[in-house]
CSV table of C-alpha atoms in Angstrom, one decimal:
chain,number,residue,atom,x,y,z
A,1,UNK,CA,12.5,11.3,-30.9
A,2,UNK,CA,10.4,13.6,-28.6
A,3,UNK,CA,7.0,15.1,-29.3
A,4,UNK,CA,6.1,18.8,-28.6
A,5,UNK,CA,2.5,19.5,-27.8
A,6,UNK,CA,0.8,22.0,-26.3
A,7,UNK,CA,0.1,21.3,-22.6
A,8,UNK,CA,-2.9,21.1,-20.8
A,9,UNK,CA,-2.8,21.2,-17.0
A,10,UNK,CA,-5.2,19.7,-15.2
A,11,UNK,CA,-5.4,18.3,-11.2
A,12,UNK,CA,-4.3,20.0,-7.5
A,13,UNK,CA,-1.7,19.1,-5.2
A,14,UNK,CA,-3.7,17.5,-2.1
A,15,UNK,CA,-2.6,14.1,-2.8
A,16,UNK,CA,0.8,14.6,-2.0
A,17,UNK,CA,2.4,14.0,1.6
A,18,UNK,CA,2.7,17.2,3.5
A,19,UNK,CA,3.8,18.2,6.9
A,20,UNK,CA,6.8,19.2,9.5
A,21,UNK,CA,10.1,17.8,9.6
A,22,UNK,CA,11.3,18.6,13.0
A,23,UNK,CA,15.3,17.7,13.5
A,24,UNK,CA,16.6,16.8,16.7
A,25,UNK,CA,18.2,20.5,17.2
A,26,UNK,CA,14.6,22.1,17.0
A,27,UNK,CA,14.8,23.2,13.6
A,28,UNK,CA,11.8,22.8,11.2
A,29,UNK,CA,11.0,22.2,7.6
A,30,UNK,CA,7.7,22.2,6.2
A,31,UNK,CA,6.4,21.2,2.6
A,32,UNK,CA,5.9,18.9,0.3
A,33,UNK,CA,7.5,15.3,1.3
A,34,UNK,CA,8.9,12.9,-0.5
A,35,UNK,CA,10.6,9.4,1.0
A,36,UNK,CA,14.1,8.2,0.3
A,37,UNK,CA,12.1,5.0,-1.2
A,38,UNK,CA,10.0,6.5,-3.5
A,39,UNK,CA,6.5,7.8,-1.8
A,40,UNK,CA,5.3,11.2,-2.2
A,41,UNK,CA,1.6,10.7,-2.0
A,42,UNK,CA,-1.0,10.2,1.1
A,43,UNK,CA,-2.0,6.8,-1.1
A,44,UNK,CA,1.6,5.3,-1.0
A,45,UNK,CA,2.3,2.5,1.5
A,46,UNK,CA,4.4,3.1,4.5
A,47,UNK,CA,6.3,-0.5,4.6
A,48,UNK,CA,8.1,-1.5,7.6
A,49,UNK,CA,7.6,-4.2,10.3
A,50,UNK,CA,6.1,-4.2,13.7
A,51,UNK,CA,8.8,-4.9,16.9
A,52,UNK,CA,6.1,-6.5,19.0
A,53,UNK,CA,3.8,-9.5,18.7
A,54,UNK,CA,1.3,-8.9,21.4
A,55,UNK,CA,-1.5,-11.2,20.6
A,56,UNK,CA,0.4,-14.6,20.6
A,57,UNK,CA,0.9,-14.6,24.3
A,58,UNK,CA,-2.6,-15.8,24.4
A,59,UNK,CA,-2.1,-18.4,22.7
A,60,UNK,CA,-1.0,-21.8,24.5
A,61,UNK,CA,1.9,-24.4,23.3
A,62,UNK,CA,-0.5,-26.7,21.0
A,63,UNK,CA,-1.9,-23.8,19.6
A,64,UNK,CA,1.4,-22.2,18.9
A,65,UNK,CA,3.0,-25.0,17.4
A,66,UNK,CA,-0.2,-25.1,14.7
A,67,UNK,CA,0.6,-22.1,13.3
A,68,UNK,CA,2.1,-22.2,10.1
A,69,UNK,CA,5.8,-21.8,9.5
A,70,UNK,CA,7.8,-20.0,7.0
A,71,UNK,CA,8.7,-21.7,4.6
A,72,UNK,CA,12.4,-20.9,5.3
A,73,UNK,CA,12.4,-20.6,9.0
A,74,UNK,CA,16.1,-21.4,9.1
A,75,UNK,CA,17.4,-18.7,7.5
A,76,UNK,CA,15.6,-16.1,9.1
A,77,UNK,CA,17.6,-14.1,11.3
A,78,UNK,CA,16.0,-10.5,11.4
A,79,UNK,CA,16.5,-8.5,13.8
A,80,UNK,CA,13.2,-7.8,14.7
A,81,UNK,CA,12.5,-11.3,14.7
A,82,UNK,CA,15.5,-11.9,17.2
A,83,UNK,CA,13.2,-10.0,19.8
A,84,UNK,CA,10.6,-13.4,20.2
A,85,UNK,CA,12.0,-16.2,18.2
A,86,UNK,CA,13.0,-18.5,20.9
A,87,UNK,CA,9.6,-18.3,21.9
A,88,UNK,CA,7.0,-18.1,19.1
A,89,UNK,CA,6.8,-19.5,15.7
A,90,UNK,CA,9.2,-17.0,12.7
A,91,UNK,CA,7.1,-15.1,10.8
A,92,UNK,CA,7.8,-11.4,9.9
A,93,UNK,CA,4.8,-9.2,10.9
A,94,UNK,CA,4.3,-6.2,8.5
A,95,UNK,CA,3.1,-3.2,9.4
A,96,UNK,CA,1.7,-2.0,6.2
A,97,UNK,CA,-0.5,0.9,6.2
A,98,UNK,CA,-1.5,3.9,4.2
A,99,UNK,CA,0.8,7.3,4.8
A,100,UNK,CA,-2.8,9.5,4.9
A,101,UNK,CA,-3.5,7.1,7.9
A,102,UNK,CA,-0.7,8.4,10.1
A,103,UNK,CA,-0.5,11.2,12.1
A,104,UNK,CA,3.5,11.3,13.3
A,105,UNK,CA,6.6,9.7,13.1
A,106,UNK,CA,8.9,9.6,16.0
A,107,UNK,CA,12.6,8.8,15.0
A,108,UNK,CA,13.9,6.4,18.1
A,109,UNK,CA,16.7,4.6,16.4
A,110,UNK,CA,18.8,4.4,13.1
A,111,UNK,CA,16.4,2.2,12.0
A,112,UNK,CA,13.7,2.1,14.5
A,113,UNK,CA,10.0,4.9,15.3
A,114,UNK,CA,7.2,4.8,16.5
A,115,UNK,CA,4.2,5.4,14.3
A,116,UNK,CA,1.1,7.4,15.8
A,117,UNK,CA,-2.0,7.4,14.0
A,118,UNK,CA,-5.2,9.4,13.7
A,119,UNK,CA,-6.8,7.6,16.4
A,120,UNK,CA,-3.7,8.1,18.5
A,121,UNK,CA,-2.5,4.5,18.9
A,122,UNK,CA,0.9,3.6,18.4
A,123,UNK,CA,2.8,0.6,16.6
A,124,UNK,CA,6.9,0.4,17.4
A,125,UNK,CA,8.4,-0.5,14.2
A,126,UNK,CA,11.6,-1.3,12.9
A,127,UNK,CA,12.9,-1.2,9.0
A,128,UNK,CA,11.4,-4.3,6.9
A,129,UNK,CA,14.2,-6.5,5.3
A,130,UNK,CA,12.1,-6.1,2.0
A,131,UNK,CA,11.9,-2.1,2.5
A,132,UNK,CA,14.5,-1.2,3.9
A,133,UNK,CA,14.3,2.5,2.8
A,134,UNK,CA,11.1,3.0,4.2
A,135,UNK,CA,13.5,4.2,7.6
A,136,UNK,CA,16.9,5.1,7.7
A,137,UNK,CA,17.1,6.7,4.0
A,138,UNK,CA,17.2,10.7,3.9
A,139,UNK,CA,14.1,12.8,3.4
A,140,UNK,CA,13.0,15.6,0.9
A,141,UNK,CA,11.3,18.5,1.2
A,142,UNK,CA,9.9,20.9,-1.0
A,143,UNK,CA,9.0,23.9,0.3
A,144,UNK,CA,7.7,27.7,-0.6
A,145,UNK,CA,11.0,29.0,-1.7
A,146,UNK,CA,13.6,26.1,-1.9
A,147,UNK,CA,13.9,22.0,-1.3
A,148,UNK,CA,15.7,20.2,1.0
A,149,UNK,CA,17.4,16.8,1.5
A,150,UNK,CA,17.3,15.9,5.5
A,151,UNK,CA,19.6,13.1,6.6
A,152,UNK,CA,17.1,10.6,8.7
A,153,UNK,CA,19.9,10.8,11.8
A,154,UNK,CA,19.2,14.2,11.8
A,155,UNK,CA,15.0,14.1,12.2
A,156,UNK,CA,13.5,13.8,15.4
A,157,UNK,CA,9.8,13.7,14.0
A,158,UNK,CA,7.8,14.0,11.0
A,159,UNK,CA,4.3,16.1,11.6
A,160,UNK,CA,1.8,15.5,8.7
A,161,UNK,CA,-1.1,17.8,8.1
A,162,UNK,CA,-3.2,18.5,5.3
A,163,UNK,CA,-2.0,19.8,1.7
A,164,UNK,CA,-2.0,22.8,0.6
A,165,UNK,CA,-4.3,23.3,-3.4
A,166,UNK,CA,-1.0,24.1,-4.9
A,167,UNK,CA,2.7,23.6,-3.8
A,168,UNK,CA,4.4,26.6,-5.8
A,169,UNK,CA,7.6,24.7,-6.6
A,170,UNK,CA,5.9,21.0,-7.5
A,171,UNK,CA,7.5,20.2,-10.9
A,172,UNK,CA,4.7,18.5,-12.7
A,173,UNK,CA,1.4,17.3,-11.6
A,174,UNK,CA,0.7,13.5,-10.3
A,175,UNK,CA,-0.7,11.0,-12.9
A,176,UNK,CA,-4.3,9.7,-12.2
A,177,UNK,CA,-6.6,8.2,-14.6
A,178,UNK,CA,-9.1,5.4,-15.7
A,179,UNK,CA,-7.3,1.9,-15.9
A,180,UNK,CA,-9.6,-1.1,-17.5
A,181,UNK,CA,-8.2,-4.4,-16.2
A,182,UNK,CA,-9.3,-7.6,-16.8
A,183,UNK,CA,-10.9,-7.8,-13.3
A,184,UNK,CA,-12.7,-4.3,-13.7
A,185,UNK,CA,-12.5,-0.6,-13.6
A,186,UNK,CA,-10.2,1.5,-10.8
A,187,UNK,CA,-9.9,5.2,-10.8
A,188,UNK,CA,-6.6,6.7,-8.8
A,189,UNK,CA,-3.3,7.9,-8.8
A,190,UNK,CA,-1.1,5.9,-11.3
A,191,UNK,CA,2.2,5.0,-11.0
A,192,UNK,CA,3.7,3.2,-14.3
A,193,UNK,CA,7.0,1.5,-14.2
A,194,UNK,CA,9.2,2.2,-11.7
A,195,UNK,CA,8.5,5.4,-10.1
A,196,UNK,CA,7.1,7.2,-12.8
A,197,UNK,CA,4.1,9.0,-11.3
A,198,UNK,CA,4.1,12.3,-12.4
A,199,UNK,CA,3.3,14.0,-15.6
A,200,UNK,CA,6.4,15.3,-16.6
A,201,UNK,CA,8.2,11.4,-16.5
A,202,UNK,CA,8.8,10.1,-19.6
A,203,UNK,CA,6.7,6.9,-21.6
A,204,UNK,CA,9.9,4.7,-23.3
A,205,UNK,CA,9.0,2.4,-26.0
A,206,UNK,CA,9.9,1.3,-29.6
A,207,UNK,CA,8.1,0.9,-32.5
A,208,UNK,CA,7.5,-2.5,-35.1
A,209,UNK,CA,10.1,-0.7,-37.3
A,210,UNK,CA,12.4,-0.1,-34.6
A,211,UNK,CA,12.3,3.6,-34.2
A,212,UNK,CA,12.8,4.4,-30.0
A,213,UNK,CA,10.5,7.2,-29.1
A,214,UNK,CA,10.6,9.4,-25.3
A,215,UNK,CA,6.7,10.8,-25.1
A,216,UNK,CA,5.7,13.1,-22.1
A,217,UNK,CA,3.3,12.0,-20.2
A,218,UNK,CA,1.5,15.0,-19.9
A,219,UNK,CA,0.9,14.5,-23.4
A,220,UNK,CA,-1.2,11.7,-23.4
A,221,UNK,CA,-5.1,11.2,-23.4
A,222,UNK,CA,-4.9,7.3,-23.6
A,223,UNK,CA,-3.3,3.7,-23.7
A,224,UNK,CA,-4.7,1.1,-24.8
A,225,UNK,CA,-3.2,-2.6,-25.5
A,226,UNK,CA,-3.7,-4.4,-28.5
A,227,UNK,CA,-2.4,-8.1,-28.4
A,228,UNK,CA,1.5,-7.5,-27.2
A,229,UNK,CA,1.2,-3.8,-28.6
A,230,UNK,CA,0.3,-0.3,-26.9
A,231,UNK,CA,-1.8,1.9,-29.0
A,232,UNK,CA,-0.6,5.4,-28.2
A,233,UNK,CA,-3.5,8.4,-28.6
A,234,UNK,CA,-2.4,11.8,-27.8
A,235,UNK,CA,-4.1,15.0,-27.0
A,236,UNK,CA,-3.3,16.3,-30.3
A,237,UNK,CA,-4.9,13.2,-31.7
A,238,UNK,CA,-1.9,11.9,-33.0
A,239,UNK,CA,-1.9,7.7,-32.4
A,240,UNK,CA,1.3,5.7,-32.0
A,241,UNK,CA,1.5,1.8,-32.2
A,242,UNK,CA,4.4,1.0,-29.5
A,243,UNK,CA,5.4,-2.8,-30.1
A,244,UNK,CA,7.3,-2.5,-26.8
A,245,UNK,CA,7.3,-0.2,-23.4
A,246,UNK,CA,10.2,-0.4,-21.4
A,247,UNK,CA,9.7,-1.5,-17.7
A,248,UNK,CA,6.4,-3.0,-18.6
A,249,UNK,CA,5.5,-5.1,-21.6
A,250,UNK,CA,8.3,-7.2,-20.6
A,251,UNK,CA,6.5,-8.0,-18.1
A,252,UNK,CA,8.8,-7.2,-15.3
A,253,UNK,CA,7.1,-4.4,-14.0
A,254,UNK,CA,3.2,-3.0,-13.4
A,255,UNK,CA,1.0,-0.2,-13.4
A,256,UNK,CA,0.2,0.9,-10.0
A,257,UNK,CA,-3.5,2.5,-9.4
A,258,UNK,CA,-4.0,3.5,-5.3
A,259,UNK,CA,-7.6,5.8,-4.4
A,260,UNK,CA,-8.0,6.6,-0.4
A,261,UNK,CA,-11.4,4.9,-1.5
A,262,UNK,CA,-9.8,1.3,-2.4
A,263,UNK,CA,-6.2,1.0,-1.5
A,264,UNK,CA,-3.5,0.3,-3.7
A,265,UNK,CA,-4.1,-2.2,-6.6
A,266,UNK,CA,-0.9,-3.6,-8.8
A,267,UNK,CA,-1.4,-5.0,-12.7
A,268,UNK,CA,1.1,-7.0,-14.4
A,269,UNK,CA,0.9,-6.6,-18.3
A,270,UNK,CA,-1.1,-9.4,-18.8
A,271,UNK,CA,-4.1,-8.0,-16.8
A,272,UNK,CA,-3.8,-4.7,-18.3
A,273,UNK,CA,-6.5,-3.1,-20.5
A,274,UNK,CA,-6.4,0.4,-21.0
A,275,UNK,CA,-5.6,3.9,-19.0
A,276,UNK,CA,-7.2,6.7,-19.8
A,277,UNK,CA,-6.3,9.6,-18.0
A,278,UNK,CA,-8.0,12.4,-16.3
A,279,UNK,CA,-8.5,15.1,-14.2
A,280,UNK,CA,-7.5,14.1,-10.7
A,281,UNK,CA,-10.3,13.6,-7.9
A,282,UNK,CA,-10.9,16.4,-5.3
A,283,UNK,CA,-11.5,13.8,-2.7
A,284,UNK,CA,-7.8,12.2,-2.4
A,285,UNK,CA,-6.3,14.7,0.4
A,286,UNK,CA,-5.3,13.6,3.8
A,287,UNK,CA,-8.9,14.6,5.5
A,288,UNK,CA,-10.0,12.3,3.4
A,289,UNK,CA,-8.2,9.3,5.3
A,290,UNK,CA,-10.5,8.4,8.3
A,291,UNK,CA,-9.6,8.3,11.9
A,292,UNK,CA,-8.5,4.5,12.8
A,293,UNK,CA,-11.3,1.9,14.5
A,294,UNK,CA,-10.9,-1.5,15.5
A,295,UNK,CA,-11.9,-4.5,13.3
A,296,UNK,CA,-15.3,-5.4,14.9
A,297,UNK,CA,-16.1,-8.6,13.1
A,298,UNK,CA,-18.5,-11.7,13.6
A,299,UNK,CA,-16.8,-15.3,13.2
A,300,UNK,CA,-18.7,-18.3,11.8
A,301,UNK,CA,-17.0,-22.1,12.3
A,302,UNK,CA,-17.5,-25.2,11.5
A,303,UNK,CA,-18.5,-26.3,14.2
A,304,UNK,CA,-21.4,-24.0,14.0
A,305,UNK,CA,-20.2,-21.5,16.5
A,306,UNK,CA,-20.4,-17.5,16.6
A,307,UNK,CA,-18.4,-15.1,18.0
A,308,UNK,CA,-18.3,-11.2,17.6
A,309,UNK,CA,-15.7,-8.3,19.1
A,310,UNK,CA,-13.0,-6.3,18.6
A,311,UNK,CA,-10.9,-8.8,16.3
A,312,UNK,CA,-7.1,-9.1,15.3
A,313,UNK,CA,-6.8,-10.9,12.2
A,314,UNK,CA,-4.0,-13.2,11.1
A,315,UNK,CA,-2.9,-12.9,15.0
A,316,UNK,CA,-1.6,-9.0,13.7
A,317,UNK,CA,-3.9,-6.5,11.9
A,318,UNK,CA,-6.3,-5.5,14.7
A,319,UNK,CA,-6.9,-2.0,12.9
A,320,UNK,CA,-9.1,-1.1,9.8
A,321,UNK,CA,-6.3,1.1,8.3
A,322,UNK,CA,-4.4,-2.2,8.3
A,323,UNK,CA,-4.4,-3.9,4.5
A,324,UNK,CA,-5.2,-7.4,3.6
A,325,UNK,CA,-3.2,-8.6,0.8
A,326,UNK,CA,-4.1,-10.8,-2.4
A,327,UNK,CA,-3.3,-12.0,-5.9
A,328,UNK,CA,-4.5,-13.6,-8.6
A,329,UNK,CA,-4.3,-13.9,-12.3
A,330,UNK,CA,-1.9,-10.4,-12.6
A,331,UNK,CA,-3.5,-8.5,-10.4
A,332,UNK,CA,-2.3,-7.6,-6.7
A,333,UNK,CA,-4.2,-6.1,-4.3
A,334,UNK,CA,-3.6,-4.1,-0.9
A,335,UNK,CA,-6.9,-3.1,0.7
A,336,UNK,CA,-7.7,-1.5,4.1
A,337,UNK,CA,-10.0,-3.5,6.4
A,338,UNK,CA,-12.1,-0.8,6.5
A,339,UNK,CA,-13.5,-1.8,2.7
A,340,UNK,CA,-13.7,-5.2,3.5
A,341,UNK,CA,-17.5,-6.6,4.5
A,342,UNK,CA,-16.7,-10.9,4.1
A,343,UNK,CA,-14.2,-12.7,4.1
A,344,UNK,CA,-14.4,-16.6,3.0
A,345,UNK,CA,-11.7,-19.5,3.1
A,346,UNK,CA,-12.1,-20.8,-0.7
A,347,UNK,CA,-9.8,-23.5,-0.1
A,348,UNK,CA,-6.3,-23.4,1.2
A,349,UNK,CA,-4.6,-21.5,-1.4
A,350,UNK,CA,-7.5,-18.8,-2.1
A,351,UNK,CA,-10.5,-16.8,-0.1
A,352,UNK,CA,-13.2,-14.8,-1.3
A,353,UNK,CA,-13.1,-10.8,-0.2
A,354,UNK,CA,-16.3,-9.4,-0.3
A,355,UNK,CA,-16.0,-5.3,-0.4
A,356,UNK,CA,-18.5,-2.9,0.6
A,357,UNK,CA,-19.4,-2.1,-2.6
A,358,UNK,CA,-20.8,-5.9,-3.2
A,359,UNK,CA,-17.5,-6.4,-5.8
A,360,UNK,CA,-16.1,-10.3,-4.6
A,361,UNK,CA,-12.4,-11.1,-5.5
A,362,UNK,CA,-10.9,-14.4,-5.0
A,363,UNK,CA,-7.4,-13.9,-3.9
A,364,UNK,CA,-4.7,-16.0,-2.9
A,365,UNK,CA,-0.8,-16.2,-2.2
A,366,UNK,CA,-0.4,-14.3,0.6
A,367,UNK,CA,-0.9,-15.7,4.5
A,368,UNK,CA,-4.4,-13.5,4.9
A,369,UNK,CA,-6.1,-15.3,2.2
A,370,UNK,CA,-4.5,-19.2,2.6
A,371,UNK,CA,-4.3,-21.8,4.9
A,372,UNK,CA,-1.5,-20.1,5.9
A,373,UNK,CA,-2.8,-17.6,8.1
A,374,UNK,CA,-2.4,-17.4,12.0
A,375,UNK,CA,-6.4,-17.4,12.4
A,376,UNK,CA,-8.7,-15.1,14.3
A,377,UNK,CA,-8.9,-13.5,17.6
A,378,UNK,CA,-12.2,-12.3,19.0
A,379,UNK,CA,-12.8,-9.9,22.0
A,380,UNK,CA,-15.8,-11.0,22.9
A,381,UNK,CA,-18.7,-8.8,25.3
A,382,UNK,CA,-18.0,-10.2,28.6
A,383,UNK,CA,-14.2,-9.6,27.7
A,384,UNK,CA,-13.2,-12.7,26.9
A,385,UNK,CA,-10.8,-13.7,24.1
A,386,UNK,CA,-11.3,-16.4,21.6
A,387,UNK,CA,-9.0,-17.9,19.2
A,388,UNK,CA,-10.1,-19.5,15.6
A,389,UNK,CA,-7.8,-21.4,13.8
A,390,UNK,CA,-7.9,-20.3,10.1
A,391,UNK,CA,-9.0,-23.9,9.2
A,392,UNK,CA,-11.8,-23.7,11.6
A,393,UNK,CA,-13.0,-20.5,10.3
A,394,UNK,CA,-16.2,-20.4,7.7
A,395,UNK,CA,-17.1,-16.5,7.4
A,396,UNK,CA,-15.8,-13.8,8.6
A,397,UNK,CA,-18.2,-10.4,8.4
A,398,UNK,CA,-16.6,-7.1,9.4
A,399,UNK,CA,-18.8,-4.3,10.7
């Protein structure tokens, strides 16, 4: 069954990724750009891994063999981990960032850039196991008169630059809203389910007596849950009791919210309130994605020492685009360092992240909030280095 309701268009176009495509034989596409994986907004998460680990070689052997292992260090045989692992401790090291953060992509390899950023640093990077289609999967672009899918062997480098209002051939507009968890209130972009992120994507569900319904997106003001149920209201005021959504009250899958303000925030079913949505914020282009700084931070101990400086945490993110990643009870978070004013070992599965805005979370499993992080590395005045063990560490307060 499908409703028909009169549509009401709301929102602009800023959000979505932008730039040139530039192929290796000098030819150029411009427009709107969408990943083989799935992205098409400045909010979405570039996912791949870094080729280098700088920072351990300042470490010595004791320290080394302290840090944590994976827990399946026998199996891993990446390729990018190939490039140090008869030297330093396994671990994959993400490079996880935001794609408003980044400035170009420069296509080395099949499977291989280097990623320049608005403060013109540069990370070489190679596709992530886990993501593989963040590289090496074809492109598209959408631009003034026609779209176009661009093999990634063909691309020599991808240019971003700021969105236009209004990309004439966008079909649909990008979903943001209101969503009520059971940790708070977050205002962004919404992806629900897999992929669905724009207005014209269809809500799937099935009613207590069985009926299977297709709704529009664009055609809905609210959702709300009700025990196991999703209460339906509609712009034409119309309300439909859903007993189940597919791709979500399962369980299996989450509604995504992501704000240049916050990050990118995932919520399971069970942490899930209500979504209203809304007219989407001017302030969600890719000027509104700050040049890079360093993480300037000041360490407490416990043995009642402080040190302040430039500081690379975990032994990897030394940038404040870089995302420290949590969970708890449902909820998964992904937040730039740049948000972040305290972090505080809990215990060894959980920390407390305090943001800027005075909110406090207490996440765990992942490495940057347990006892399985790689600790802290401080560039002190006199240009110095100093190294913190995570378990020695009892503050951390970024600047």
């Amino acid at each position: 069954m499908f409703f028909h309701i009169p549509i009401i268009l709301y929102g602009q176009h800023q959000g979505y990724i932008y730039g040139d495509i530039v192929l290796k034989n000098k030819k150029v596409y411009t427009g709107q750009i969408s990943w083989g994986s799935g992205q098409r907004l400045w909010s979405d998460i570039f996912w791949v891994a870094k080729q280098e680990h700088p920072n351990l070689k300042y470490l010595n052997e004791y320290q080394l063999d302290d840090l944590p292992q994976e827990p399946s260090e026998s199996a891993l045989d990446w390729q990018f981990m190939n490039l140090w692992k008869d030297k330093y401790p396994a671990r994959k090291t993400e490079a996880l960032c935001r794609f408003g953060d980044i400035s170009r992509i420069h296509v080395t390899g099949k499977n291989t850039a280097q990623v320049y950023f608005k403060n013109g640093f540069k990370y070489r990077v190679i596709a992530d196991e886990d993501a593989p289609g963040n590289l090496a999967k074809e492109l598209w672009v959408l631009g003034d008169k026609n779209s176009y899918k661009i093999p990634w062997d063909q691309i020599s480098s991808i240019n971003f630059k700021p969105t236009p209002n209004f990309l004439s051939l966008l079909k649909g507009n990008p979903l943001y809203g209101t969503m009520m968890t059971s940790a708070g209130t977050l205002s962004g972009y919404i992806e629900f389910g897999k992929n669905k992120s724009r207005d014209i994507r269809y809500l799937k569900g099935r009613t207590k007596e069985g009926e299977n319904l297709q709704i529009m997106f664009k055609h809905i003001r609210r959702l709300e849950k009700r025990d196991n149920e999703m209460i339906v209201k509609l712009l034409s005021g119309k309300i439909i009791t859903l007993a189940y959504i597919e791709d979500f009250t399962s369980g299996n899958e989450n509604i995504v919210v992501m704000h240049p303000s916050f990050g990118k925030v995932t919520v399971k079913w069970k942490a899930f309130r209500s979504l209203s949505f809304e007219k989407i914020d001017e302030n969600t282009g890719y000027e509104h994605y700050p040049t890079a700084k360093k993480i300037y931070s000041v360490a407490l101990t416990k043995d009642k020492m402080i040190f302040k400086g430039n500081s690379v945490f975990d032994m990897d993110e030394e940038f404040d685009f870089e995302l420290l990643e949590g969970s708890k009870d449902g909820i998964s978070y992904q937040i730039p360092f740049r948000f972040i004013s305290r972090i505080i070992p809990f215990n060894v599965y959980y920390s407390k992240v305090v943001l800027k805005n005075n909110k406090t979370l207490l996440l765990g499993h992942h490495n940057d909030v347990t006892a399985r992080n790689w600790g802290m590395m401080v560039w002190q005045a006199n240009s110095k280095f100093q190294y913190i063990p995570w378990g020695n560490l009892t503050e951390l307060r970024i600047r």
